[in-house]
mmCIF file of C-alpha atoms in Angstrom:
data_model
loop_
_atom_site.group_PDB
_atom_site.id
_atom_site.type_symbol
_atom_site.label_atom_id
_atom_site.label_comp_id
_atom_site.label_asym_id
_atom_site.label_seq_id
_atom_site.Cartn_x
_atom_site.Cartn_y
_atom_site.Cartn_z
ATOM 1 C CA MET O 1 39.084 69.225 -26.390
ATOM 2 C CA GLY O 2 37.042 67.411 -28.988
ATOM 3 C CA LEU O 3 38.542 66.858 -32.692
ATOM 4 C CA GLY O 4 41.450 68.955 -31.711
ATOM 5 C CA MET O 5 42.354 66.293 -28.752
ATOM 6 C CA GLU O 6 45.289 64.382 -29.355
ATOM 7 C CA LYS O 7 46.065 62.808 -25.917
ATOM 8 C CA CYS O 8 44.016 61.909 -22.621
ATOM 9 C CA CYS O 9 45.357 63.526 -20.161
ATOM 10 C CA GLY O 10 47.895 65.063 -22.269
ATOM 11 C CA PHE O 11 49.840 61.893 -22.344
ATOM 12 C CA ILE O 12 47.664 58.929 -22.506
ATOM 13 C CA PRO O 13 46.758 57.682 -26.573
ATOM 14 C CA LEU O 14 43.360 57.774 -27.190
ATOM 15 C CA ARG O 15 42.705 53.972 -27.696
ATOM 16 C CA LEU O 16 44.561 53.200 -24.475
ATOM 17 C CA GLY O 17 42.630 55.827 -22.684
ATOM 18 C CA THR O 18 39.362 54.838 -23.844
ATOM 19 C CA PHE O 19 40.166 51.011 -22.675
ATOM 20 C CA ILE O 20 40.838 53.242 -19.119
ATOM 21 C CA ILE O 21 37.860 54.759 -19.270
ATOM 22 C CA SER O 22 35.293 51.737 -20.111
ATOM 23 C CA LEU O 23 37.414 50.153 -17.172
ATOM 24 C CA TRP O 24 37.127 52.785 -15.121
ATOM 25 C CA PHE O 25 32.516 52.744 -16.038
ATOM 26 C CA PHE O 26 32.550 48.878 -15.617
ATOM 27 C CA VAL O 27 34.661 48.602 -12.318
ATOM 28 C CA ILE O 28 33.530 51.626 -10.379
ATOM 29 C CA TYR O 29 29.949 51.041 -11.194
ATOM 30 C CA LEU O 30 30.026 47.904 -10.827
ATOM 31 C CA LEU O 31 31.621 47.907 -6.872
ATOM 32 C CA ASP O 32 29.255 50.421 -6.559
ATOM 33 C CA ALA O 33 26.028 48.214 -7.772
ATOM 34 C CA VAL O 34 27.394 45.112 -5.664
ATOM 35 C CA THR O 35 28.304 47.513 -2.071
ATOM 36 C CA GLY O 36 23.792 48.623 -3.183
ATOM 37 C CA PHE O 37 23.013 44.738 -2.833
ATOM 38 C CA LEU O 38 25.013 43.871 0.220
ATOM 39 C CA GLY O 39 24.021 47.294 2.127
ATOM 40 C CA VAL O 40 27.486 48.574 2.932
ATOM 41 C CA ASN O 41 26.444 51.553 0.165
ATOM 42 C CA ALA O 42 25.389 54.462 2.282
ATOM 43 C CA GLU O 43 23.968 56.593 -1.038
ATOM 44 C CA ILE O 44 21.906 53.775 -2.434
ATOM 45 C CA VAL O 45 20.314 52.423 1.059
ATOM 46 C CA TYR O 46 19.597 56.079 2.700
ATOM 47 C CA SER O 47 18.180 57.181 -1.016
ATOM 48 C CA GLY O 48 16.263 53.961 -0.987
ATOM 49 C CA GLN O 49 14.724 54.675 2.481
ATOM 50 C CA THR O 50 13.229 57.670 1.514
ATOM 51 C CA ALA O 51 11.982 56.108 -1.636
ATOM 52 C CA LYS O 52 11.355 52.334 -1.710
ATOM 53 C CA VAL O 53 11.315 52.685 -5.891
ATOM 54 C CA TRP O 54 14.607 54.099 -6.267
ATOM 55 C CA TYR O 55 16.310 51.921 -4.609
ATOM 56 C CA TYR O 56 15.628 49.492 -7.547
ATOM 57 C CA VAL O 57 16.038 52.299 -10.117
ATOM 58 C CA ASP O 58 19.162 53.503 -8.897
ATOM 59 C CA LEU O 59 20.686 49.842 -8.799
ATOM 60 C CA VAL O 60 19.326 49.384 -12.316
ATOM 61 C CA PHE O 61 20.950 52.529 -13.176
ATOM 62 C CA THR O 62 24.041 51.633 -11.844
ATOM 63 C CA LEU O 63 24.391 48.391 -13.503
ATOM 64 C CA LEU O 64 23.210 49.887 -17.144
ATOM 65 C CA VAL O 65 26.013 51.827 -16.823
ATOM 66 C CA CYS O 66 28.474 49.146 -15.732
ATOM 67 C CA VAL O 67 27.168 46.909 -19.053
ATOM 68 C CA GLY O 68 28.143 50.453 -21.276
ATOM 69 C CA GLY O 69 31.602 50.536 -19.756
ATOM 70 C CA LEU O 70 32.185 46.286 -20.392
ATOM 71 C CA LEU O 71 30.832 46.972 -23.953
ATOM 72 C CA GLY O 72 33.659 49.925 -24.178
ATOM 73 C CA ILE O 73 36.096 47.761 -22.841
ATOM 74 C CA ILE O 74 35.631 45.081 -25.974
ATOM 75 C CA GLY O 75 35.354 47.498 -28.208
ATOM 76 C CA SER O 76 38.661 49.394 -27.412
ATOM 77 C CA CYS O 77 40.830 45.792 -27.281
ATOM 78 C CA VAL O 78 39.627 45.040 -31.053
ATOM 79 C CA ALA O 79 39.713 48.946 -32.220
ATOM 80 C CA SER O 80 36.051 48.454 -33.800
ATOM 81 C CA ARG O 81 35.203 51.508 -35.848
ATOM 82 C CA GLY O 82 31.444 49.719 -35.323
ATOM 83 C CA PHE O 83 32.382 49.018 -31.259
ATOM 84 C CA ALA O 84 33.721 52.450 -30.949
ATOM 85 C CA LYS O 85 31.144 54.304 -32.737
ATOM 86 C CA VAL O 86 28.123 52.865 -30.423
ATOM 87 C CA PHE O 87 31.147 53.118 -27.204
ATOM 88 C CA SER O 88 30.773 57.034 -28.409
ATOM 89 C CA VAL O 89 27.052 57.447 -27.637
ATOM 90 C CA VAL O 90 26.808 54.830 -24.823
ATOM 91 C CA VAL O 91 29.453 56.777 -22.533
ATOM 92 C CA TRP O 92 27.253 59.693 -22.881
ATOM 93 C CA ILE O 93 24.394 58.003 -21.919
ATOM 94 C CA ASN O 94 26.442 56.557 -18.912
ATOM 95 C CA CYS O 95 27.040 60.331 -18.120
ATOM 96 C CA LEU O 96 23.162 61.309 -17.838
ATOM 97 C CA LEU O 97 22.277 58.218 -15.984
ATOM 98 C CA SER O 98 25.178 59.134 -13.794
ATOM 99 C CA VAL O 99 23.740 62.466 -13.473
ATOM 100 C CA ILE O 100 20.651 61.350 -12.763
ATOM 101 C CA LYS O 101 21.189 58.662 -10.364
ATOM 102 C CA TYR O 102 23.519 60.453 -8.058
ATOM 103 C CA LEU O 103 21.670 64.246 -8.235
ATOM 104 C CA VAL O 104 18.166 62.315 -7.746
ATOM 105 C CA SER O 105 20.090 60.521 -4.667
ATOM 106 C CA LEU O 106 21.104 63.429 -3.373
ATOM 107 C CA VAL O 107 18.577 65.460 -3.533
ATOM 108 C CA LEU O 108 16.179 62.488 -1.490
ATOM 109 C CA MET O 109 18.612 62.408 0.861
ATOM 110 C CA ALA O 110 18.731 66.252 2.105
ATOM 111 C CA SER O 111 14.660 66.342 1.462
ATOM 112 C CA TYR O 112 14.840 63.158 4.157
ATOM 113 C CA ARG O 113 17.951 64.607 5.812
ATOM 114 C CA ASP O 114 15.970 63.309 9.601
ATOM 115 C CA ASP O 115 15.067 60.032 8.472
ATOM 116 C CA LEU O 116 18.629 58.998 7.771
ATOM 117 C CA VAL O 117 19.153 60.470 11.507
ATOM 118 C CA ARG O 118 16.984 58.336 12.683
ATOM 119 C CA SER O 119 17.904 55.300 11.155
ATOM 120 C CA CYS O 120 21.258 56.008 12.014
ATOM 121 C CA THR O 121 20.687 56.603 15.375
ATOM 122 C CA ARG O 122 18.997 53.023 15.885
ATOM 123 C CA SER O 123 20.822 51.876 13.542
ATOM 124 C CA GLY O 124 24.741 53.602 13.358
ATOM 125 C CA PHE O 125 25.740 54.903 9.961
ATOM 126 C CA VAL O 126 25.823 52.410 7.520
ATOM 127 C CA GLY O 127 28.962 51.057 6.043
ATOM 128 C CA PHE O 128 31.657 47.946 5.904
ATOM 129 C CA SER O 129 31.135 47.266 9.301
ATOM 130 C CA ASN O 130 27.279 47.452 9.406
ATOM 131 C CA ALA O 131 25.763 46.858 6.404
ATOM 132 C CA GLN O 132 21.989 47.714 6.392
ATOM 133 C CA THR O 133 18.650 47.241 3.630
ATOM 134 C CA PRO O 134 16.633 50.353 3.185
ATOM 135 C CA MET O 135 13.490 50.605 5.608
ATOM 136 C CA ILE O 136 11.467 53.157 7.194
ATOM 137 C CA VAL O 137 12.861 54.062 10.847
ATOM 138 C CA THR O 138 9.718 54.890 13.399
ATOM 139 C CA LEU O 139 11.181 56.562 17.019
ATOM 140 C CA SER O 140 9.742 57.748 20.214
ATOM 141 C CA ASP O 141 9.372 61.421 20.444
ATOM 142 C CA SER O 142 10.046 61.424 23.964
ATOM 143 C CA PRO O 143 13.392 63.470 24.917
ATOM 144 C CA TYR O 144 14.009 60.684 27.352
ATOM 145 C CA TYR O 145 14.497 58.019 24.121
ATOM 146 C CA ALA O 146 17.388 56.531 23.318
ATOM 147 C CA PRO O 147 17.792 52.950 21.611
ATOM 148 C CA VAL O 148 19.892 50.386 23.587
ATOM 149 C CA LYS O 149 22.546 48.119 21.848
ATOM 150 C CA TYR O 150 21.823 44.922 21.758
ATOM 151 C CA PRO O 151 23.954 42.297 19.740
ATOM 152 C CA GLY O 152 22.715 40.329 16.402
ATOM 153 C CA THR O 153 19.847 42.955 16.583
ATOM 154 C CA LEU O 154 19.001 46.047 14.542
ATOM 155 C CA ASN O 155 20.446 48.022 17.830
ATOM 156 C CA ALA O 156 23.502 46.830 17.738
ATOM 157 C CA HIS O 157 25.342 49.825 16.375
ATOM 158 C CA ALA O 158 23.054 52.701 18.111
ATOM 159 C CA THR O 159 24.263 55.943 17.819
ATOM 160 C CA ASP O 160 23.978 59.199 19.815
ATOM 161 C CA ALA O 161 21.557 61.235 18.061
ATOM 162 C CA SER O 162 23.926 64.682 18.083
ATOM 163 C CA GLN O 163 26.677 62.511 16.900
ATOM 164 C CA CYS O 164 24.206 61.243 14.058
ATOM 165 C CA GLN O 165 23.149 64.705 12.855
ATOM 166 C CA SER O 166 26.850 65.340 12.209
ATOM 167 C CA SER O 167 27.783 62.257 10.489
ATOM 168 C CA VAL O 168 24.744 62.623 7.839
ATOM 169 C CA GLN O 169 25.452 66.754 7.121
ATOM 170 C CA THR O 170 29.218 65.158 6.833
ATOM 171 C CA PHE O 171 28.395 62.133 4.321
ATOM 172 C CA LEU O 172 25.727 65.213 2.366
ATOM 173 C CA ILE O 173 28.145 67.737 1.635
ATOM 174 C CA THR O 174 31.254 65.208 0.909
ATOM 175 C CA PHE O 175 28.757 63.045 -1.515
ATOM 176 C CA GLY O 176 28.037 66.564 -2.717
ATOM 177 C CA VAL O 177 31.355 67.760 -3.888
ATOM 178 C CA VAL O 178 32.778 64.573 -4.460
ATOM 179 C CA ILE O 179 30.102 64.012 -7.229
ATOM 180 C CA PHE O 180 30.238 66.804 -8.935
ATOM 181 C CA ALA O 181 34.039 66.415 -9.057
ATOM 182 C CA VAL O 182 33.092 63.187 -10.840
ATOM 183 C CA GLU O 183 30.342 63.982 -13.507
ATOM 184 C CA ILE O 184 32.784 67.060 -14.381
ATOM 185 C CA VAL O 185 35.684 63.979 -14.777
ATOM 186 C CA GLN O 186 33.075 61.455 -16.833
ATOM 187 C CA ILE O 187 32.186 64.240 -18.832
ATOM 188 C CA TYR O 188 35.903 64.519 -20.218
ATOM 189 C CA PHE O 189 36.206 61.010 -20.250
ATOM 190 C CA ALA O 190 33.166 61.196 -22.898
ATOM 191 C CA SER O 191 34.480 63.646 -25.188
ATOM 192 C CA VAL O 192 37.713 61.488 -25.501
ATOM 193 C CA VAL O 193 35.998 58.448 -26.481
ATOM 194 C CA SER O 194 33.876 60.828 -28.789
ATOM 195 C CA THR O 195 37.589 62.021 -30.438
ATOM 196 C CA TYR O 196 38.764 58.254 -30.564
ATOM 197 C CA ALA O 197 35.673 57.278 -32.431
ATOM 198 C CA SER O 198 35.978 59.969 -34.601
ATOM 199 C CA ARG O 199 39.573 59.702 -35.520
ATOM 200 C CA LEU O 200 38.700 55.814 -36.659
ATOM 201 C CA ARG O 201 36.040 57.456 -38.674
ATOM 202 C CA ASN O 202 38.039 59.501 -40.490
ATOM 203 C CA GLY O 203 41.144 56.896 -40.662
ATOM 204 C CA ALA O 204 38.556 54.651 -42.074
ATOM 205 C CA ARG O 205 37.599 57.563 -45.152
ATOM 206 C CA HIS O 206 41.202 58.402 -45.635
ATOM 207 C CA HIS O 207 42.437 54.666 -46.229
ATOM 208 C CA LYS O 208 38.941 53.993 -48.261
ATOM 209 C CA LEU O 209 40.097 57.416 -50.626
ATOM 210 C CA HIS O 210 43.369 56.416 -50.648
ATOM 211 C CA ASP O 211 42.576 52.775 -52.043
ATOM 212 C CA GLN O 212 40.225 54.257 -54.362
ATOM 213 C CA GLN O 213 43.037 56.802 -55.972
ATOM 214 C CA ILE O 214 45.042 53.914 -56.453
ATOM 215 C CA LYS O 215 42.299 51.892 -58.128
ATOM 216 C CA ASP O 216 41.670 55.220 -60.549
ATOM 217 C CA PHE O 217 45.520 55.592 -61.036
ATOM 218 C CA GLU O 218 46.173 51.680 -62.254
ATOM 219 C CA GLU O 219 42.671 52.113 -64.314
ATOM 220 C CA SER O 220 43.936 54.990 -65.849
ATOM 221 C CA GLN O 221 47.330 53.480 -66.276
ATOM 222 C CA TYR O 222 46.235 50.144 -68.214
ATOM 223 C CA HIS O 223 44.020 52.048 -70.373
ATOM 224 C CA MET O 224 47.056 54.281 -71.726
ATOM 225 C CA SER O 225 48.849 51.073 -72.130
ATOM 226 C CA THR O 226 46.480 49.865 -74.392
ATOM 227 C CA VAL O 227 45.579 52.741 -76.294
ATOM 228 C CA TYR O 228 49.788 52.988 -77.326
#
């Protein structure tokens, strides 16, 4: 991996691969941010519920990664050495922000798992058909208490506590596995972009050296002709 890399994923040219990688960071994290704003992204809603400030930090990190992807799209389209060099740094920053974003979110959600269960019991699990905003939920500790569903209210999707415990556990495990795989892939993506930027830089040096050699040859020929 690195300078010896000839293709992205074994068959995609590095320039096209860099464009696809930039598109990945832009589109995926734009969707992440939009669904977070709309309240249908369980990761952003539940981690923000455990620590209100993290809700905004999470969204800011997401938008920064998205902007980094947009910068990469522009750079790969124009094949600019300057853009490629900048994006080769930005893509590693994107990876770092992504790791921080998802790792902190996972730790917060796992640490406040009971709060997630209470939120699910009161309002159901977050999803496209059940948008929610981060909020602290307080429920009665009585074994006879159960939220009553009322259409058009926060209790419209109230769910049984045991079902919520299962849903939260499944979500946390799935989220952890998926994010681990995504981060591995993104680190590979970052190495592809770094290789592409190195190739452009080395290519520019080669052309400058070649042009200088031609210039030196022409000057030597000129001096020889004046001597004879």
